[in-house]
Short mmCIF file of N, CA and C in Angstrom, two decimals:
data_model
loop_
_atom_site.label_atom_id
_atom_site.label_comp_id
_atom_site.label_asym_id
_atom_site.label_seq_id
_atom_site.Cartn_x
_atom_site.Cartn_y
_atom_site.Cartn_z
N MET A 1 -30.43 1.76 -5.40
CA MET A 1 -29.27 1.70 -4.46
C MET A 1 -28.13 1.00 -5.21
N THR A 2 -27.02 1.67 -5.11
CA THR A 2 -25.78 1.07 -5.73
C THR A 2 -25.15 -0.04 -4.88
N VAL A 3 -24.82 -1.14 -5.48
CA VAL A 3 -24.20 -2.23 -4.81
C VAL A 3 -22.65 -2.18 -5.05
N ALA A 4 -21.94 -2.21 -3.94
CA ALA A 4 -20.49 -2.11 -3.97
C ALA A 4 -19.81 -3.34 -4.61
N SER A 5 -18.85 -3.14 -5.47
CA SER A 5 -18.06 -4.21 -6.05
C SER A 5 -16.61 -3.76 -6.29
N ILE A 6 -15.88 -4.72 -6.70
CA ILE A 6 -14.42 -4.34 -6.97
C ILE A 6 -14.33 -3.29 -8.20
N THR A 7 -15.28 -3.44 -9.12
CA THR A 7 -15.31 -2.50 -10.27
C THR A 7 -16.12 -1.28 -10.01
N ASN A 8 -16.90 -1.29 -8.95
CA ASN A 8 -17.73 -0.11 -8.56
C ASN A 8 -17.73 0.11 -7.04
N PRO A 9 -16.54 0.52 -6.55
CA PRO A 9 -16.42 0.69 -5.07
C PRO A 9 -17.24 1.91 -4.64
N ILE A 10 -17.65 1.89 -3.44
CA ILE A 10 -18.38 2.96 -2.77
C ILE A 10 -17.41 3.62 -1.81
N TYR A 11 -17.23 4.90 -1.89
CA TYR A 11 -16.33 5.64 -1.02
C TYR A 11 -17.03 6.42 0.08
N LYS A 12 -16.34 6.57 1.21
CA LYS A 12 -16.81 7.59 2.11
C LYS A 12 -15.50 8.27 2.71
N VAL A 13 -15.73 9.54 2.97
CA VAL A 13 -14.59 10.35 3.43
C VAL A 13 -14.97 11.16 4.71
N ASN A 14 -14.11 11.08 5.67
CA ASN A 14 -14.37 11.84 6.90
C ASN A 14 -13.18 12.89 7.05
N ILE A 15 -13.64 14.09 7.36
CA ILE A 15 -12.65 15.16 7.67
C ILE A 15 -12.72 15.32 9.17
N ILE A 16 -11.56 15.20 9.87
CA ILE A 16 -11.57 15.37 11.27
C ILE A 16 -10.65 16.62 11.64
N LYS A 17 -11.26 17.52 12.33
CA LYS A 17 -10.57 18.72 12.79
C LYS A 17 -9.78 18.50 14.11
N ALA A 18 -8.89 19.37 14.42
CA ALA A 18 -8.02 19.19 15.54
C ALA A 18 -8.82 19.08 16.85
N ASN A 19 -10.03 19.76 16.90
CA ASN A 19 -10.89 19.73 18.08
C ASN A 19 -11.73 18.43 18.16
N GLY A 20 -11.58 17.54 17.11
CA GLY A 20 -12.40 16.30 17.10
C GLY A 20 -13.65 16.37 16.31
N THR A 21 -14.05 17.54 15.85
CA THR A 21 -15.23 17.68 14.97
C THR A 21 -15.05 16.87 13.81
N THR A 22 -16.04 16.02 13.40
CA THR A 22 -15.97 15.22 12.20
C THR A 22 -17.00 15.59 11.17
N TYR A 23 -16.56 15.76 9.92
CA TYR A 23 -17.53 15.98 8.78
C TYR A 23 -17.45 14.81 7.88
N GLN A 24 -18.64 14.23 7.72
CA GLN A 24 -18.79 13.08 6.82
C GLN A 24 -19.20 13.53 5.51
N LEU A 25 -18.45 13.24 4.43
CA LEU A 25 -18.66 13.82 3.09
C LEU A 25 -19.37 12.85 2.17
N GLN A 26 -19.67 11.69 2.60
CA GLN A 26 -20.27 10.67 1.72
C GLN A 26 -21.39 11.15 0.87
N ASN A 27 -22.36 11.90 1.40
CA ASN A 27 -23.52 12.32 0.70
C ASN A 27 -23.36 13.64 -0.10
N VAL A 28 -22.22 14.26 0.05
CA VAL A 28 -21.95 15.50 -0.71
C VAL A 28 -20.76 15.47 -1.66
N THR A 29 -20.22 14.28 -1.79
CA THR A 29 -19.07 14.11 -2.70
C THR A 29 -19.55 13.90 -4.12
N THR A 30 -19.05 14.65 -5.07
CA THR A 30 -19.43 14.52 -6.50
C THR A 30 -18.32 13.84 -7.34
N ASP A 31 -17.08 13.82 -6.87
CA ASP A 31 -16.03 13.20 -7.55
C ASP A 31 -14.89 12.89 -6.55
N LEU A 32 -14.21 11.73 -6.74
CA LEU A 32 -13.11 11.31 -5.88
C LEU A 32 -12.14 10.52 -6.65
N ALA A 33 -10.91 10.79 -6.48
CA ALA A 33 -9.77 10.02 -7.11
C ALA A 33 -8.61 9.89 -6.14
N ILE A 34 -8.12 8.68 -6.09
CA ILE A 34 -6.97 8.45 -5.33
C ILE A 34 -5.89 8.07 -6.34
N SER A 35 -4.76 8.68 -6.17
CA SER A 35 -3.67 8.43 -7.10
C SER A 35 -2.29 8.47 -6.56
N GLN A 36 -1.33 7.93 -7.23
CA GLN A 36 0.00 8.00 -6.85
C GLN A 36 0.91 8.06 -8.13
N ALA A 37 1.44 9.20 -8.40
CA ALA A 37 2.20 9.41 -9.63
C ALA A 37 3.49 8.50 -9.62
N LYS A 38 3.87 8.22 -10.87
CA LYS A 38 5.10 7.34 -11.05
C LYS A 38 6.31 8.20 -10.42
N ASP A 39 7.10 7.50 -9.75
CA ASP A 39 8.28 8.08 -9.11
C ASP A 39 7.86 9.10 -8.02
N GLU A 40 6.75 8.80 -7.38
CA GLU A 40 6.31 9.56 -6.18
C GLU A 40 6.02 8.57 -5.05
N LEU A 41 6.26 8.97 -3.86
CA LEU A 41 6.02 8.13 -2.72
C LEU A 41 4.65 8.56 -2.08
N ALA A 42 4.28 9.83 -2.21
CA ALA A 42 3.09 10.31 -1.62
C ALA A 42 1.83 9.94 -2.34
N GLN A 43 0.81 9.54 -1.64
CA GLN A 43 -0.50 9.31 -2.22
C GLN A 43 -1.35 10.53 -2.19
N LYS A 44 -2.13 10.66 -3.29
CA LYS A 44 -2.98 11.97 -3.39
C LYS A 44 -4.44 11.55 -3.47
N LEU A 45 -5.29 12.31 -2.70
CA LEU A 45 -6.66 12.16 -2.80
C LEU A 45 -7.28 13.52 -3.29
N THR A 46 -8.02 13.47 -4.39
CA THR A 46 -8.67 14.63 -4.91
C THR A 46 -10.18 14.46 -4.80
N ILE A 47 -10.84 15.39 -4.18
CA ILE A 47 -12.33 15.17 -3.94
C ILE A 47 -13.05 16.48 -4.21
N SER A 48 -14.09 16.35 -4.91
CA SER A 48 -15.00 17.52 -5.16
C SER A 48 -16.23 17.29 -4.33
N VAL A 49 -16.58 18.40 -3.62
CA VAL A 49 -17.66 18.38 -2.58
C VAL A 49 -18.62 19.57 -2.82
N VAL A 50 -19.95 19.22 -2.68
CA VAL A 50 -20.97 20.29 -2.72
C VAL A 50 -20.78 21.15 -1.47
N ASN A 51 -20.77 22.53 -1.73
CA ASN A 51 -20.57 23.45 -0.57
C ASN A 51 -21.88 23.72 0.15
N VAL A 52 -22.42 22.73 0.87
CA VAL A 52 -23.72 22.75 1.53
C VAL A 52 -23.59 23.65 2.80
N LYS A 53 -24.69 24.03 3.30
CA LYS A 53 -24.75 24.76 4.57
C LYS A 53 -24.72 23.77 5.72
N VAL A 54 -23.87 24.07 6.73
CA VAL A 54 -23.78 23.35 8.00
C VAL A 54 -24.05 24.33 9.07
N GLY A 55 -25.22 24.32 9.64
CA GLY A 55 -25.61 25.34 10.58
C GLY A 55 -25.70 26.67 9.82
N ASN A 56 -24.96 27.64 10.33
CA ASN A 56 -24.94 29.01 9.64
C ASN A 56 -23.77 29.22 8.69
N SER A 57 -22.94 28.15 8.50
CA SER A 57 -21.75 28.32 7.67
C SER A 57 -21.80 27.39 6.47
N ARG A 58 -21.01 27.61 5.50
CA ARG A 58 -20.78 26.80 4.39
C ARG A 58 -19.71 25.74 4.71
N LEU A 59 -19.84 24.54 4.24
CA LEU A 59 -18.90 23.44 4.51
C LEU A 59 -17.43 23.85 4.20
N GLN A 60 -17.20 24.57 3.08
CA GLN A 60 -15.85 24.98 2.68
C GLN A 60 -15.20 25.73 3.78
N SER A 61 -15.87 26.64 4.43
CA SER A 61 -15.37 27.52 5.42
C SER A 61 -15.01 26.72 6.77
N LEU A 62 -15.66 25.51 6.86
CA LEU A 62 -15.40 24.73 8.06
C LEU A 62 -14.20 23.81 7.94
N ILE A 63 -13.79 23.52 6.72
CA ILE A 63 -12.63 22.61 6.46
C ILE A 63 -11.43 23.48 6.15
N ALA A 64 -10.36 23.13 7.00
CA ALA A 64 -9.16 23.97 6.84
C ALA A 64 -7.96 23.14 6.37
N LEU A 65 -6.90 23.78 5.88
CA LEU A 65 -5.67 23.13 5.53
C LEU A 65 -5.13 22.41 6.72
N LYS A 66 -4.62 21.24 6.56
CA LYS A 66 -4.06 20.42 7.57
C LYS A 66 -5.10 19.65 8.38
N ASP A 67 -6.42 19.78 8.09
CA ASP A 67 -7.37 18.88 8.70
C ASP A 67 -7.12 17.43 8.24
N SER A 68 -7.31 16.58 9.18
CA SER A 68 -7.15 15.14 8.89
C SER A 68 -8.20 14.59 7.98
N VAL A 69 -7.80 13.71 7.04
CA VAL A 69 -8.68 13.13 6.06
C VAL A 69 -8.52 11.62 6.09
N TYR A 70 -9.71 10.90 6.16
CA TYR A 70 -9.69 9.48 6.16
C TYR A 70 -10.65 9.02 5.06
N ALA A 71 -10.22 8.22 4.09
CA ALA A 71 -11.03 7.72 3.05
C ALA A 71 -11.18 6.20 3.15
N TYR A 72 -12.39 5.73 2.91
CA TYR A 72 -12.70 4.29 3.02
C TYR A 72 -13.36 3.85 1.77
N ALA A 73 -13.13 2.62 1.28
CA ALA A 73 -13.75 2.03 0.11
C ALA A 73 -14.44 0.77 0.52
N ASN A 74 -15.59 0.60 0.01
CA ASN A 74 -16.38 -0.60 0.14
C ASN A 74 -16.45 -1.36 -1.29
N THR A 75 -15.79 -2.48 -1.34
CA THR A 75 -15.75 -3.21 -2.67
C THR A 75 -16.67 -4.47 -2.57
N GLY A 76 -17.54 -4.47 -1.59
CA GLY A 76 -18.45 -5.59 -1.46
C GLY A 76 -18.27 -6.32 -0.14
N ALA A 77 -17.20 -6.01 0.56
CA ALA A 77 -16.97 -6.75 1.88
C ALA A 77 -16.91 -5.79 3.04
N GLY A 78 -17.50 -4.64 2.95
CA GLY A 78 -17.43 -3.62 3.96
C GLY A 78 -16.38 -2.67 3.76
N TYR A 79 -16.40 -1.51 4.48
CA TYR A 79 -15.45 -0.50 4.28
C TYR A 79 -14.11 -0.73 4.89
N LYS A 80 -13.12 -0.47 4.11
CA LYS A 80 -11.67 -0.58 4.56
C LYS A 80 -10.94 0.76 4.19
N GLY A 81 -10.03 1.13 5.08
CA GLY A 81 -9.25 2.31 4.91
C GLY A 81 -8.43 2.25 3.61
N VAL A 82 -8.48 3.31 2.81
CA VAL A 82 -7.66 3.38 1.62
C VAL A 82 -6.83 4.64 1.50
N PHE A 83 -7.02 5.55 2.40
CA PHE A 83 -6.25 6.81 2.37
C PHE A 83 -6.35 7.48 3.79
N ARG A 84 -5.12 7.88 4.24
CA ARG A 84 -5.06 8.61 5.54
C ARG A 84 -4.07 9.75 5.26
N GLY A 85 -4.58 10.98 5.43
CA GLY A 85 -3.68 12.13 5.23
C GLY A 85 -4.23 13.41 5.72
N PHE A 86 -4.03 14.50 5.00
CA PHE A 86 -4.59 15.77 5.48
C PHE A 86 -4.82 16.68 4.24
N VAL A 87 -5.63 17.71 4.46
CA VAL A 87 -6.01 18.70 3.42
C VAL A 87 -4.66 19.45 3.12
N TRP A 88 -4.32 19.54 1.86
CA TRP A 88 -3.16 20.29 1.45
C TRP A 88 -3.58 21.58 0.67
N GLU A 89 -4.65 21.43 -0.11
CA GLU A 89 -5.14 22.65 -0.91
C GLU A 89 -6.65 22.54 -0.93
N ARG A 90 -7.33 23.63 -1.08
CA ARG A 90 -8.80 23.65 -1.32
C ARG A 90 -9.12 24.82 -2.21
N SER A 91 -10.08 24.66 -3.01
CA SER A 91 -10.48 25.72 -4.00
C SER A 91 -12.00 25.66 -4.24
N LEU A 92 -12.61 26.84 -4.45
CA LEU A 92 -14.01 26.88 -4.68
C LEU A 92 -14.21 26.89 -6.19
N GLU A 93 -15.21 26.10 -6.60
CA GLU A 93 -15.56 26.04 -8.10
C GLU A 93 -17.05 26.37 -8.13
N THR A 94 -17.49 27.26 -9.00
CA THR A 94 -18.87 27.54 -9.16
C THR A 94 -19.36 26.75 -10.40
N LYS A 95 -20.32 25.90 -10.21
CA LYS A 95 -20.97 25.14 -11.31
C LYS A 95 -22.28 25.86 -11.66
N ALA A 96 -22.86 25.57 -12.77
CA ALA A 96 -24.05 26.13 -13.22
C ALA A 96 -25.21 25.99 -12.20
N ASP A 97 -25.27 24.78 -11.67
CA ASP A 97 -26.35 24.43 -10.67
C ASP A 97 -26.02 24.41 -9.21
N ARG A 98 -24.73 24.53 -8.88
CA ARG A 98 -24.33 24.45 -7.50
C ARG A 98 -22.94 24.95 -7.26
N ASP A 99 -22.63 25.34 -6.00
CA ASP A 99 -21.24 25.65 -5.65
C ASP A 99 -20.58 24.38 -5.11
N GLU A 100 -19.35 24.10 -5.62
CA GLU A 100 -18.58 22.98 -5.12
C GLU A 100 -17.21 23.51 -4.80
N PHE A 101 -16.56 22.73 -3.97
CA PHE A 101 -15.08 23.01 -3.73
C PHE A 101 -14.34 21.73 -3.90
N GLN A 102 -13.05 21.97 -4.18
CA GLN A 102 -12.18 20.77 -4.34
C GLN A 102 -11.19 20.75 -3.22
N LEU A 103 -10.94 19.54 -2.71
CA LEU A 103 -9.85 19.33 -1.70
C LEU A 103 -8.78 18.49 -2.34
N ILE A 104 -7.54 18.90 -2.26
CA ILE A 104 -6.44 18.09 -2.66
C ILE A 104 -5.74 17.69 -1.36
N CYS A 105 -5.62 16.46 -1.13
CA CYS A 105 -5.12 15.87 0.04
C CYS A 105 -3.97 14.97 -0.22
N TYR A 106 -3.00 14.90 0.74
CA TYR A 106 -1.87 14.03 0.59
C TYR A 106 -1.62 13.28 1.90
N ASP A 107 -0.98 12.08 1.81
CA ASP A 107 -0.60 11.44 3.05
C ASP A 107 0.72 12.15 3.44
N ARG A 108 1.20 11.72 4.64
CA ARG A 108 2.37 12.44 5.23
C ARG A 108 3.65 12.33 4.39
N LEU A 109 3.70 11.44 3.46
CA LEU A 109 4.87 11.29 2.57
C LEU A 109 5.13 12.55 1.72
N ILE A 110 4.13 13.39 1.53
CA ILE A 110 4.31 14.62 0.81
C ILE A 110 5.47 15.48 1.30
N TYR A 111 5.69 15.40 2.68
CA TYR A 111 6.79 16.14 3.22
C TYR A 111 8.19 15.71 2.68
N LEU A 112 8.24 14.43 2.26
CA LEU A 112 9.50 13.92 1.74
C LEU A 112 9.70 14.50 0.32
N HIS A 113 8.68 14.91 -0.36
CA HIS A 113 8.80 15.46 -1.63
C HIS A 113 9.09 17.04 -1.60
N LYS A 114 8.80 17.56 -0.45
CA LYS A 114 8.96 19.02 -0.30
C LYS A 114 10.28 19.40 0.45
N SER A 115 11.11 18.35 0.89
CA SER A 115 12.23 18.67 1.74
C SER A 115 13.47 18.09 1.06
N LYS A 116 14.58 18.80 1.17
CA LYS A 116 15.83 18.40 0.51
C LYS A 116 16.91 18.19 1.60
N ASP A 117 17.93 17.36 1.19
CA ASP A 117 18.92 17.09 2.13
C ASP A 117 20.17 16.54 1.41
N ASP A 118 21.23 16.46 2.13
CA ASP A 118 22.38 15.79 1.63
C ASP A 118 22.53 14.45 2.36
N TYR A 119 22.99 13.39 1.65
CA TYR A 119 23.15 12.10 2.28
C TYR A 119 24.39 11.45 1.66
N PHE A 120 25.22 10.92 2.57
CA PHE A 120 26.39 10.20 2.15
C PHE A 120 26.56 8.91 2.95
N ALA A 121 26.81 7.85 2.34
CA ALA A 121 27.10 6.49 3.01
C ALA A 121 28.24 5.85 2.26
N LYS A 122 29.11 5.32 3.08
CA LYS A 122 30.15 4.54 2.54
C LYS A 122 29.68 3.27 1.84
N LYS A 123 30.53 2.71 0.98
CA LYS A 123 30.18 1.43 0.30
C LYS A 123 29.92 0.38 1.36
N GLY A 124 28.98 -0.40 1.13
CA GLY A 124 28.67 -1.53 2.10
C GLY A 124 27.38 -1.39 2.93
N LYS A 125 26.73 -0.22 2.84
CA LYS A 125 25.53 0.02 3.58
C LYS A 125 24.38 -0.73 2.92
N THR A 126 23.53 -1.37 3.75
CA THR A 126 22.38 -2.13 3.17
C THR A 126 21.22 -1.18 2.99
N THR A 127 20.30 -1.60 2.16
CA THR A 127 19.13 -0.80 1.87
C THR A 127 18.42 -0.40 3.07
N LYS A 128 18.10 -1.33 3.92
CA LYS A 128 17.36 -1.11 5.19
C LYS A 128 18.16 -0.13 6.12
N ASP A 129 19.42 -0.28 6.23
CA ASP A 129 20.28 0.67 7.06
C ASP A 129 20.28 2.07 6.53
N ALA A 130 20.37 2.16 5.25
CA ALA A 130 20.40 3.51 4.65
C ALA A 130 19.09 4.30 4.86
N LEU A 131 18.00 3.52 4.55
CA LEU A 131 16.69 4.17 4.70
C LEU A 131 16.35 4.49 6.15
N THR A 132 16.67 3.56 7.06
CA THR A 132 16.40 3.75 8.45
C THR A 132 17.21 4.98 8.99
N SER A 133 18.46 5.08 8.52
CA SER A 133 19.35 6.18 8.91
C SER A 133 18.80 7.52 8.50
N ILE A 134 18.31 7.63 7.22
CA ILE A 134 17.72 8.85 6.71
C ILE A 134 16.54 9.23 7.53
N ALA A 135 15.62 8.19 7.66
CA ALA A 135 14.35 8.46 8.42
C ALA A 135 14.67 8.91 9.87
N LYS A 136 15.62 8.31 10.48
CA LYS A 136 15.95 8.76 11.84
C LYS A 136 16.49 10.20 11.87
N ASN A 137 17.35 10.56 10.88
CA ASN A 137 17.77 11.96 10.81
C ASN A 137 16.61 12.99 10.65
N TRP A 138 15.57 12.57 10.11
CA TRP A 138 14.41 13.43 9.89
C TRP A 138 13.31 13.22 10.95
N GLY A 139 13.62 12.38 11.93
CA GLY A 139 12.67 12.26 13.01
C GLY A 139 11.44 11.42 12.80
N PHE A 140 11.48 10.42 11.89
CA PHE A 140 10.39 9.55 11.72
C PHE A 140 10.88 8.14 11.57
N SER A 141 9.95 7.20 11.63
CA SER A 141 10.34 5.73 11.56
C SER A 141 9.69 5.14 10.31
N ILE A 142 10.36 4.11 9.87
CA ILE A 142 9.80 3.33 8.70
C ILE A 142 9.84 1.88 9.13
N SER A 143 9.07 1.08 8.49
CA SER A 143 9.09 -0.39 8.63
C SER A 143 9.57 -1.00 7.35
N TYR A 144 10.74 -1.49 7.33
CA TYR A 144 11.32 -2.07 6.03
C TYR A 144 11.35 -3.57 6.25
N LYS A 145 10.55 -4.24 5.41
CA LYS A 145 10.38 -5.68 5.50
C LYS A 145 10.68 -6.35 4.11
N TYR A 146 11.51 -5.73 3.37
CA TYR A 146 11.77 -6.19 2.03
C TYR A 146 13.21 -6.63 1.93
N THR A 147 13.61 -7.22 0.82
CA THR A 147 14.97 -7.65 0.57
C THR A 147 15.88 -6.46 0.51
N SER A 148 16.95 -6.52 1.26
CA SER A 148 18.04 -5.47 1.24
C SER A 148 19.13 -5.97 0.29
N ILE A 149 19.85 -4.99 -0.26
CA ILE A 149 21.08 -5.30 -0.99
C ILE A 149 22.17 -4.45 -0.33
N THR A 150 23.42 -4.83 -0.65
CA THR A 150 24.58 -3.90 -0.15
C THR A 150 24.85 -2.97 -1.24
N HIS A 151 24.82 -1.65 -0.90
CA HIS A 151 25.05 -0.66 -1.94
C HIS A 151 26.49 -0.23 -1.98
N GLY A 152 26.79 0.32 -3.12
CA GLY A 152 28.09 1.03 -3.30
C GLY A 152 28.03 2.33 -2.56
N LYS A 153 28.96 3.21 -2.73
CA LYS A 153 28.97 4.52 -2.05
C LYS A 153 27.71 5.29 -2.49
N LEU A 154 26.96 5.84 -1.53
CA LEU A 154 25.75 6.62 -1.82
C LEU A 154 26.08 8.09 -1.60
N VAL A 155 25.88 8.89 -2.62
CA VAL A 155 26.13 10.37 -2.48
C VAL A 155 24.88 11.10 -3.08
N PHE A 156 24.29 11.90 -2.26
CA PHE A 156 23.15 12.82 -2.71
C PHE A 156 23.40 14.14 -2.18
N GLN A 157 23.28 15.12 -3.03
CA GLN A 157 23.50 16.55 -2.59
C GLN A 157 22.21 17.35 -2.95
N GLN A 158 21.64 17.89 -1.92
CA GLN A 158 20.46 18.73 -2.09
C GLN A 158 19.37 18.10 -2.97
N ASP A 159 19.16 16.83 -2.73
CA ASP A 159 18.11 16.06 -3.40
C ASP A 159 16.92 15.99 -2.51
N ARG A 160 15.72 15.88 -3.15
CA ARG A 160 14.48 15.73 -2.35
C ARG A 160 14.64 14.43 -1.68
N ILE A 161 14.15 14.44 -0.38
CA ILE A 161 14.26 13.22 0.45
C ILE A 161 13.56 12.03 -0.30
N ALA A 162 12.42 12.31 -0.83
CA ALA A 162 11.65 11.22 -1.52
C ALA A 162 12.49 10.69 -2.71
N ASP A 163 13.26 11.54 -3.41
CA ASP A 163 14.11 11.02 -4.52
C ASP A 163 15.20 10.14 -4.04
N ILE A 164 15.76 10.56 -2.87
CA ILE A 164 16.81 9.69 -2.29
C ILE A 164 16.32 8.32 -1.93
N PHE A 165 15.17 8.29 -1.24
CA PHE A 165 14.49 6.99 -0.93
C PHE A 165 14.22 6.21 -2.19
N ILE A 166 13.61 6.88 -3.18
CA ILE A 166 13.25 6.13 -4.44
C ILE A 166 14.52 5.59 -5.18
N SER A 167 15.57 6.37 -5.20
CA SER A 167 16.77 5.93 -5.83
C SER A 167 17.32 4.67 -5.13
N ILE A 168 17.35 4.67 -3.82
CA ILE A 168 17.91 3.59 -3.10
C ILE A 168 17.05 2.34 -3.22
N LEU A 169 15.62 2.55 -3.13
CA LEU A 169 14.66 1.46 -3.28
C LEU A 169 14.67 0.89 -4.74
N ASP A 170 14.79 1.79 -5.68
CA ASP A 170 14.79 1.32 -7.14
C ASP A 170 16.10 0.44 -7.42
N GLU A 171 17.19 0.87 -6.78
CA GLU A 171 18.40 0.07 -7.01
C GLU A 171 18.20 -1.37 -6.35
N ALA A 172 17.60 -1.39 -5.22
CA ALA A 172 17.29 -2.77 -4.58
C ALA A 172 16.31 -3.45 -5.39
N LYS A 173 15.30 -2.86 -5.96
CA LYS A 173 14.33 -3.51 -6.76
C LYS A 173 14.92 -4.07 -8.03
N LYS A 174 15.80 -3.28 -8.69
CA LYS A 174 16.46 -3.70 -9.91
C LYS A 174 17.33 -4.95 -9.63
N LYS A 175 18.04 -5.01 -8.53
CA LYS A 175 18.97 -6.14 -8.27
C LYS A 175 18.21 -7.36 -7.73
N THR A 176 17.09 -7.15 -7.05
CA THR A 176 16.38 -8.32 -6.46
C THR A 176 15.25 -8.78 -7.28
N GLY A 177 14.67 -7.79 -8.09
CA GLY A 177 13.44 -8.19 -8.87
C GLY A 177 12.22 -8.09 -8.05
N LYS A 178 12.31 -7.51 -6.80
CA LYS A 178 11.13 -7.52 -5.94
C LYS A 178 10.72 -6.11 -5.68
N ASN A 179 9.35 -5.91 -5.69
CA ASN A 179 8.80 -4.58 -5.49
C ASN A 179 8.78 -4.27 -4.05
N TYR A 180 8.58 -2.99 -3.80
CA TYR A 180 8.46 -2.50 -2.37
C TYR A 180 7.34 -1.66 -2.20
N VAL A 181 6.88 -1.53 -1.00
CA VAL A 181 5.73 -0.58 -0.61
C VAL A 181 6.31 0.28 0.49
N PHE A 182 6.05 1.58 0.41
CA PHE A 182 6.65 2.54 1.34
C PHE A 182 5.62 3.23 2.16
N PHE A 183 5.72 3.29 3.44
CA PHE A 183 4.87 4.14 4.31
C PHE A 183 5.53 4.39 5.65
N LEU A 184 5.11 5.53 6.23
CA LEU A 184 5.68 5.88 7.48
C LEU A 184 4.93 5.23 8.63
N ILE A 185 5.56 4.96 9.72
CA ILE A 185 4.92 4.44 10.91
C ILE A 185 4.94 5.44 12.01
#
């Protein structure tokens, strides 16, 4: 039996369908990676799963794009949530000894990487006000609890929403020396 530790976490992943059906992937997962690329807001979960039979169907056929995904890690003090998102891509892989499929999942911030907009703000807008204004225009809320600065004129034309957020946040980080964490509420 594997003992969970900070250097050897034990993961479990649940897929939840719109109708409430839950698939627990803990015993059929062969590989799992959680990542966040530099200059990206969205968190990515890549998971390889054995394509076992569930009733009369294969697991891959039961998991659809947009199904909710929850990942938990146990580092020795019980399971804690480390990822919440949805299935973005899935693909079948045939191994010599078994069929597997891979799920690529993202949290909701992926939509900020796939959408573009124009944004203009006069000189004097704070970091918090600029980000809150953009979020409101796109119909979501953010929780900003970090140091704000006063920005010069902000002009973005057909930029990815994520790039606009990152640019504004990076300017605040550069001037304050303080990091930020970004998530939707």
